[in-house]
Amino acid sequence: MKNGVKLYDTDGNELHAHGGHMLFHNGWYYWYGEDRRDNIYVSCYRSADLEHWEFRCHSLTADSPTAPIRVRSDLALSHEIAGERADIAIVREMGGNRCRVNIERPKVLYNRLTGKFVMWMHYENGMNYHDARCAVATCDTPDGEFTYHGSFNPFGCMSRDCTLFEDGDTAYFISAARDNADLHVYRLSEDYLNVDEQVKSLWQGEYREAPAVFKREGKYYMLSSFCTGWAPNQGKWASADSMEGRWSMLHLFGDETTYRSQPAFVLPVTKDDGEHFYYIADRWNGKQYFDSTYIFLEIQFDEAGNPYIEYADECVLG
Ligand code: DGJ
């Protein structure tokens, strides 16, 4: 994968998957990410070799099917969802014929209990960033159209930049709370459709965004950026012996702009010589969102197990 350039799918069309995530399922890597064209919110591509990307579908659009679930934290909306206006409320929430909302940083996991693919994302109303909610959608297949289930503030908290991380049968949703000042870690319910418990509130007042979690040799690592809008800043990493345990302080990752990028996710890939980890990021162009590109760098580890990256123009993932 070439860094800092536009990418194209196997049909020769520009690939749109910003703030994204990859899910490995039945031999395929599915790449989900933001697609801001027309009525589209999230698109899905797949690849077996992590080099050639086939467009599969627009996973979520303003016209996607909707089905409310009772996970609201907003009382008024909760009544609307529970009552006969449920469909109207939830269609309106997705934009419908009103205006585009903002769907950012979509992440997808497969839930073995229900057989559903579950997407979590950051939801804003399209006019400002004041709603600060997470939203949930599901699908029976990895590359079908997802059904949108609505948005909420987990336990009443603001929730912006986010990620998902699955550890065995337990999944976690991590998101920026309190106007991005703190990073919350929520253990998900068994069906992955709701938050079960807030298990951590990390780095109080440090304003960390763009969290990305991975596990290597039994240790958990979290990358994140500082909070500077679309402008790049110094990345940092931290580690822990368990997701719900004590996390370390923040250490520098990359250079002062993280090579002009912001984390989207970390991709673990098992090869003949063991497991490799790739830092996959966005190089945003805040003035021209559609000129944003992608960065792929292999994460290396020093003798103490501390992760670091060095810039290269391209990266072989597969
Ligand atoms: C930084 C976040 O990481 C992005 O996902 C996006 O929300 C921008 N801020 C918006 O300014």
Coordinates of C-alpha atoms and ligand atoms in Angstrom, one line a residue:
M1 CA 0.0 0.0 0.0
K2 CA 1.4 3.4 -1.0
N3 CA 1.3 6.1 1.6
G4 CA -0.2 9.6 1.2
V5 CA -1.9 8.9 -2.2
K6 CA -5.4 8.2 -3.3
L7 CA -6.3 4.5 -3.4
Y8 CA -8.4 2.8 -6.0
D9 CA -10.6 -0.4 -5.8
T10 CA -10.3 -3.3 -8.2
D11 CA -12.9 -1.5 -10.5
G12 CA -10.6 1.5 -10.7
N13 CA -12.9 3.7 -8.5
E14 CA -11.5 5.8 -5.7
L15 CA -11.5 3.9 -2.4
H16 CA -13.4 5.7 0.4
A17 CA -12.7 4.2 3.9
H18 CA -11.5 6.9 6.2
G19 CA -11.5 6.6 10.0
G20 CA -12.0 3.0 9.3
H21 CA -11.4 -0.5 10.6
M22 CA -10.7 -4.0 9.2
L23 CA -12.4 -7.2 10.2
F24 CA -10.8 -10.6 9.2
H25 CA -13.6 -13.1 8.6
N26 CA -13.5 -16.4 6.7
G27 CA -10.3 -15.7 4.8
W28 CA -11.3 -12.1 3.8
Y29 CA -10.2 -8.8 5.2
Y30 CA -13.2 -6.4 5.2
W31 CA -12.3 -2.7 5.3
Y32 CA -15.1 -0.4 6.5
G33 CA -14.7 3.3 6.6
E34 CA -16.2 6.7 6.2
D35 CA -17.6 7.5 2.7
R36 CA -19.0 11.1 2.6
R37 CA -20.3 11.1 -1.0
D38 CA -24.0 11.7 -1.7
N39 CA -26.2 9.9 0.8
I40 CA -23.4 7.4 1.8
Y41 CA -22.0 7.1 5.3
V42 CA -20.0 3.9 5.4
S43 CA -18.5 1.8 2.6
C44 CA -17.1 -1.7 2.7
Y45 CA -14.3 -3.3 0.6
R46 CA -12.7 -6.7 0.9
S47 CA -9.3 -8.3 0.1
A48 CA -7.7 -11.6 0.5
D49 CA -4.1 -10.3 -0.1
L50 CA -4.4 -6.9 1.7
E51 CA -3.4 -5.3 -1.6
H52 CA -6.3 -5.5 -4.0
W53 CA -9.5 -4.1 -2.7
E54 CA -12.9 -5.1 -4.1
F55 CA -15.8 -2.7 -3.5
R56 CA -18.6 -4.7 -1.8
C57 CA -21.3 -2.3 -0.8
H58 CA -22.3 0.9 0.9
S59 CA -22.8 -0.5 4.4
L60 CA -24.7 2.4 5.7
T61 CA -26.5 5.3 4.0
A62 CA -29.1 7.9 4.9
D63 CA -31.6 5.4 3.4
S64 CA -30.5 2.3 5.2
P65 CA -33.1 0.2 6.9
T66 CA -33.7 1.2 10.6
A67 CA -34.9 -0.7 13.6
P68 CA -34.9 0.8 17.0
I69 CA -33.5 -0.9 20.1
R70 CA -34.0 0.3 23.6
V71 CA -30.5 1.5 24.4
R72 CA -31.3 5.3 24.5
S73 CA -29.9 7.5 27.2
D74 CA -32.0 10.5 26.1
L75 CA -35.4 10.2 27.8
A76 CA -37.4 12.1 25.2
L77 CA -36.0 10.1 22.4
S78 CA -36.3 6.9 24.4
H79 CA -40.1 7.5 24.6
E80 CA -40.2 8.3 20.9
I81 CA -38.3 5.1 20.1
A82 CA -40.5 3.0 22.4
G83 CA -43.7 4.5 20.9
E84 CA -45.3 4.5 17.5
R85 CA -43.1 7.3 16.3
A86 CA -40.0 5.0 16.5
D87 CA -39.5 4.6 12.8
I88 CA -40.0 8.3 12.1
A89 CA -37.5 9.3 14.9
I90 CA -34.8 7.0 13.7
V91 CA -35.1 7.7 10.0
R92 CA -35.0 11.4 10.9
E93 CA -31.9 10.7 12.9
M94 CA -30.1 9.2 9.9
G95 CA -30.7 12.3 7.9
G96 CA -33.6 11.1 5.7
N97 CA -34.6 13.9 3.5
R98 CA -33.4 16.5 6.0
C99 CA -29.6 16.8 5.7
R100 CA -26.5 14.7 6.0
V101 CA -25.6 13.7 9.5
N102 CA -22.0 12.9 10.5
I103 CA -21.0 9.3 10.9
E104 CA -17.3 8.9 11.8
R105 CA -14.9 6.2 12.7
P106 CA -17.1 3.1 12.0
K107 CA -15.8 -0.2 13.5
V108 CA -17.2 -3.7 13.0
L109 CA -17.0 -6.9 15.0
Y110 CA -18.6 -10.3 14.5
N111 CA -20.7 -11.4 17.5
R112 CA -20.6 -15.3 17.8
L113 CA -23.6 -15.4 20.1
T114 CA -26.0 -13.8 17.7
G115 CA -24.3 -14.4 14.4
K116 CA -24.5 -10.6 13.7
F117 CA -21.9 -8.2 12.4
V118 CA -22.2 -5.2 14.7
M119 CA -21.0 -1.7 13.8
W120 CA -20.3 1.0 16.3
M121 CA -19.6 4.6 15.2
H122 CA -19.5 8.2 16.2
Y123 CA -22.8 10.1 15.5
E124 CA -23.3 13.8 15.1
N125 CA -26.3 15.7 13.7
G126 CA -24.5 17.2 10.7
M127 CA -24.6 20.8 12.0
N128 CA -22.2 20.6 14.9
Y129 CA -20.4 18.2 17.2
H130 CA -22.7 18.7 20.2
D131 CA -24.6 15.4 20.2
A132 CA -21.4 13.4 20.9
R133 CA -23.1 10.1 20.7
C134 CA -22.2 6.6 19.7
A135 CA -24.5 4.7 17.3
V136 CA -25.0 1.0 16.5
A137 CA -26.0 -0.9 13.4
T138 CA -26.1 -4.7 12.5
C139 CA -26.0 -6.9 9.5
D140 CA -26.3 -10.7 8.9
T141 CA -23.3 -10.7 6.6
P142 CA -20.1 -8.7 6.7
D143 CA -20.7 -7.0 3.3
G144 CA -24.4 -6.4 3.3
E145 CA -26.4 -3.3 4.1
F146 CA -26.5 -2.7 7.8
T147 CA -29.7 -1.9 9.7
Y148 CA -29.3 1.3 11.8
H149 CA -30.4 1.0 15.4
G150 CA -30.0 4.5 16.7
S151 CA -27.5 6.5 18.8
F152 CA -27.1 7.3 22.5
N153 CA -24.7 8.8 25.1
P154 CA -23.3 5.8 27.0
F155 CA -24.4 6.1 30.6
G156 CA -25.2 9.7 29.7
C157 CA -21.5 10.5 28.7
M158 CA -20.4 12.3 25.6
S159 CA -18.9 9.9 23.1
R160 CA -16.8 11.1 20.1
D161 CA -13.7 9.5 18.5
C162 CA -14.1 5.8 19.1
T163 CA -12.8 2.3 18.5
L164 CA -13.8 -1.3 19.2
F165 CA -11.5 -4.0 20.5
E166 CA -12.4 -7.7 21.0
D167 CA -10.5 -9.8 23.5
G168 CA -11.7 -13.4 23.3
D169 CA -15.4 -13.3 23.8
T170 CA -15.4 -9.9 25.4
A171 CA -15.6 -6.7 23.4
Y172 CA -14.8 -3.1 24.5
F173 CA -15.9 0.2 23.1
I174 CA -13.5 3.0 23.7
S175 CA -14.5 6.6 23.2
A176 CA -13.6 10.2 23.9
A177 CA -15.8 11.7 26.7
R178 CA -16.2 15.0 28.6
D179 CA -15.6 17.1 25.5
N180 CA -12.7 14.8 24.6
A181 CA -10.9 15.4 27.9
D182 CA -11.0 11.8 29.0
L183 CA -11.0 8.4 27.2
H184 CA -13.6 6.0 28.5
V185 CA -13.5 2.2 28.1
Y186 CA -16.8 0.4 28.1
R187 CA -17.2 -3.4 28.3
L188 CA -20.0 -4.3 25.8
S189 CA -23.0 -6.5 26.6
E190 CA -22.7 -10.1 25.3
D191 CA -24.6 -9.3 22.1
Y192 CA -22.3 -6.3 21.5
L193 CA -25.4 -4.1 21.1
N194 CA -25.1 -2.0 24.3
V195 CA -22.5 -0.9 26.9
D196 CA -22.5 -3.2 29.9
E197 CA -20.2 -1.3 32.2
Q198 CA -17.8 1.6 32.1
V199 CA -14.6 -0.1 33.2
K200 CA -12.0 2.7 32.8
S201 CA -11.7 6.5 32.5
L202 CA -8.2 7.0 31.1
W203 CA -5.8 10.0 31.0
Q204 CA -8.1 12.5 32.6
G205 CA -7.6 15.9 30.9
E206 CA -5.2 14.7 28.3
Y207 CA -7.6 15.1 25.4
R208 CA -6.8 11.9 23.5
E209 CA -8.6 11.2 20.3
A210 CA -8.5 8.5 17.6
P211 CA -7.9 5.5 19.9
A212 CA -6.6 2.2 18.4
V213 CA -6.1 -0.9 20.5
F214 CA -4.1 -4.1 19.8
K215 CA -2.8 -7.0 21.8
R216 CA 0.7 -8.5 21.4
E217 CA 2.2 -11.3 23.4
G218 CA -0.4 -10.9 26.2
K219 CA 0.1 -7.2 26.5
Y220 CA -2.5 -4.5 25.5
Y221 CA -1.5 -1.4 23.6
M222 CA -3.5 1.7 22.8
L223 CA -2.4 4.4 20.3
S224 CA -4.1 7.8 20.3
S225 CA -3.7 11.3 19.0
F226 CA -4.1 14.7 20.7
C227 CA -7.2 16.7 20.0
T228 CA -6.5 19.3 17.2
G229 CA -9.4 19.0 14.8
W230 CA -8.2 17.8 11.4
A231 CA -4.6 18.9 12.0
P232 CA -2.1 16.2 12.8
N233 CA -0.3 16.1 16.1
Q234 CA 2.1 13.9 18.2
G235 CA 0.8 10.4 18.5
K236 CA 1.2 8.5 21.9
W237 CA 1.0 5.0 23.1
A238 CA 0.3 3.3 26.4
S239 CA 0.1 -0.3 27.5
A240 CA -1.6 -2.5 30.1
D241 CA -1.6 -6.1 31.3
S242 CA -5.4 -6.2 30.9
M243 CA -8.0 -4.0 29.3
E244 CA -9.7 -3.4 32.6
G245 CA -6.4 -3.1 34.5
R246 CA -4.0 -0.2 35.1
W247 CA -2.9 1.6 31.9
S248 CA 0.6 3.1 31.7
M249 CA 1.3 6.8 31.2
L250 CA 1.4 8.0 27.6
H251 CA 4.7 7.7 25.6
L252 CA 5.6 9.4 22.3
F253 CA 4.7 7.5 19.1
G254 CA 6.1 8.7 15.7
D255 CA 7.2 12.3 15.2
E256 CA 5.5 15.5 16.2
T257 CA 2.8 15.1 13.6
T258 CA 2.9 11.2 13.6
Y259 CA 4.1 11.6 10.0
R260 CA 1.1 13.8 9.3
S261 CA -1.4 11.2 10.2
Q262 CA -4.0 10.2 12.8
P263 CA -4.7 6.6 13.9
A264 CA -7.7 4.8 12.4
F265 CA -6.9 1.3 13.6
V266 CA -4.1 -1.3 14.1
L267 CA -4.2 -4.4 11.9
P268 CA -2.7 -7.6 13.3
V269 CA -1.6 -10.0 10.4
T270 CA -0.3 -13.5 11.1
K271 CA 2.4 -14.5 8.6
D272 CA 4.8 -17.5 8.5
D273 CA 7.3 -15.8 10.8
G274 CA 4.7 -14.7 13.4
E275 CA 2.3 -11.9 14.0
H276 CA 2.8 -8.4 12.5
F277 CA 1.0 -5.2 13.5
Y278 CA 0.3 -2.3 11.1
Y279 CA -0.5 1.2 12.0
I280 CA -3.3 2.3 9.6
A281 CA -4.1 6.0 9.7
D282 CA -5.7 8.9 7.9
R283 CA -3.7 11.8 6.5
W284 CA -6.6 14.2 6.6
N285 CA -7.0 17.2 4.4
G286 CA -9.3 19.3 6.6
K287 CA -9.8 21.9 3.9
Q288 CA -10.6 19.4 1.2
Y289 CA -11.9 16.3 3.1
F290 CA -12.0 14.3 -0.2
D291 CA -8.3 14.9 -0.7
S292 CA -7.5 13.0 2.5
T293 CA -5.3 9.9 2.0
Y294 CA -4.1 6.9 4.0
I295 CA -0.9 5.9 5.8
F296 CA 0.3 2.3 6.4
L297 CA 3.3 1.6 8.6
E298 CA 4.5 -1.6 10.3
I299 CA 4.7 -1.2 14.0
Q300 CA 8.1 -2.3 15.3
F301 CA 9.0 -3.1 18.9
D302 CA 12.3 -2.4 20.7
E303 CA 13.9 -4.9 23.2
A304 CA 11.7 -3.6 26.0
G305 CA 8.5 -4.2 23.9
N306 CA 8.0 -0.5 23.3
P307 CA 6.2 0.1 20.0
Y308 CA 7.6 2.6 17.4
I309 CA 7.1 3.4 13.7
E310 CA 9.5 4.8 11.1
Y311 CA 8.2 6.5 7.9
A312 CA 8.4 4.6 4.6
D313 CA 6.7 5.5 1.3
E314 CA 5.0 2.1 1.1
C315 CA 4.1 -0.9 3.2
V316 CA 3.5 -4.6 2.4
L317 CA 0.6 -5.7 4.6
G318 CA -0.1 -9.2 3.3
Ligands
DGJ1 C1 -10.6 14.7 14.8 C2 -11.2 13.4 14.8 O1 -10.3 12.4 15.1 C3 -11.9 13.1 13.4 O2 -12.4 11.8 13.4 C4 -12.9 14.2 13.2 O3 -13.9 14.1 14.2 C5 -12.2 15.6 13.3 N1 -11.6 15.7 14.6 C6 -13.2 16.6 13.1 O4 -12.6 17.9 13.4

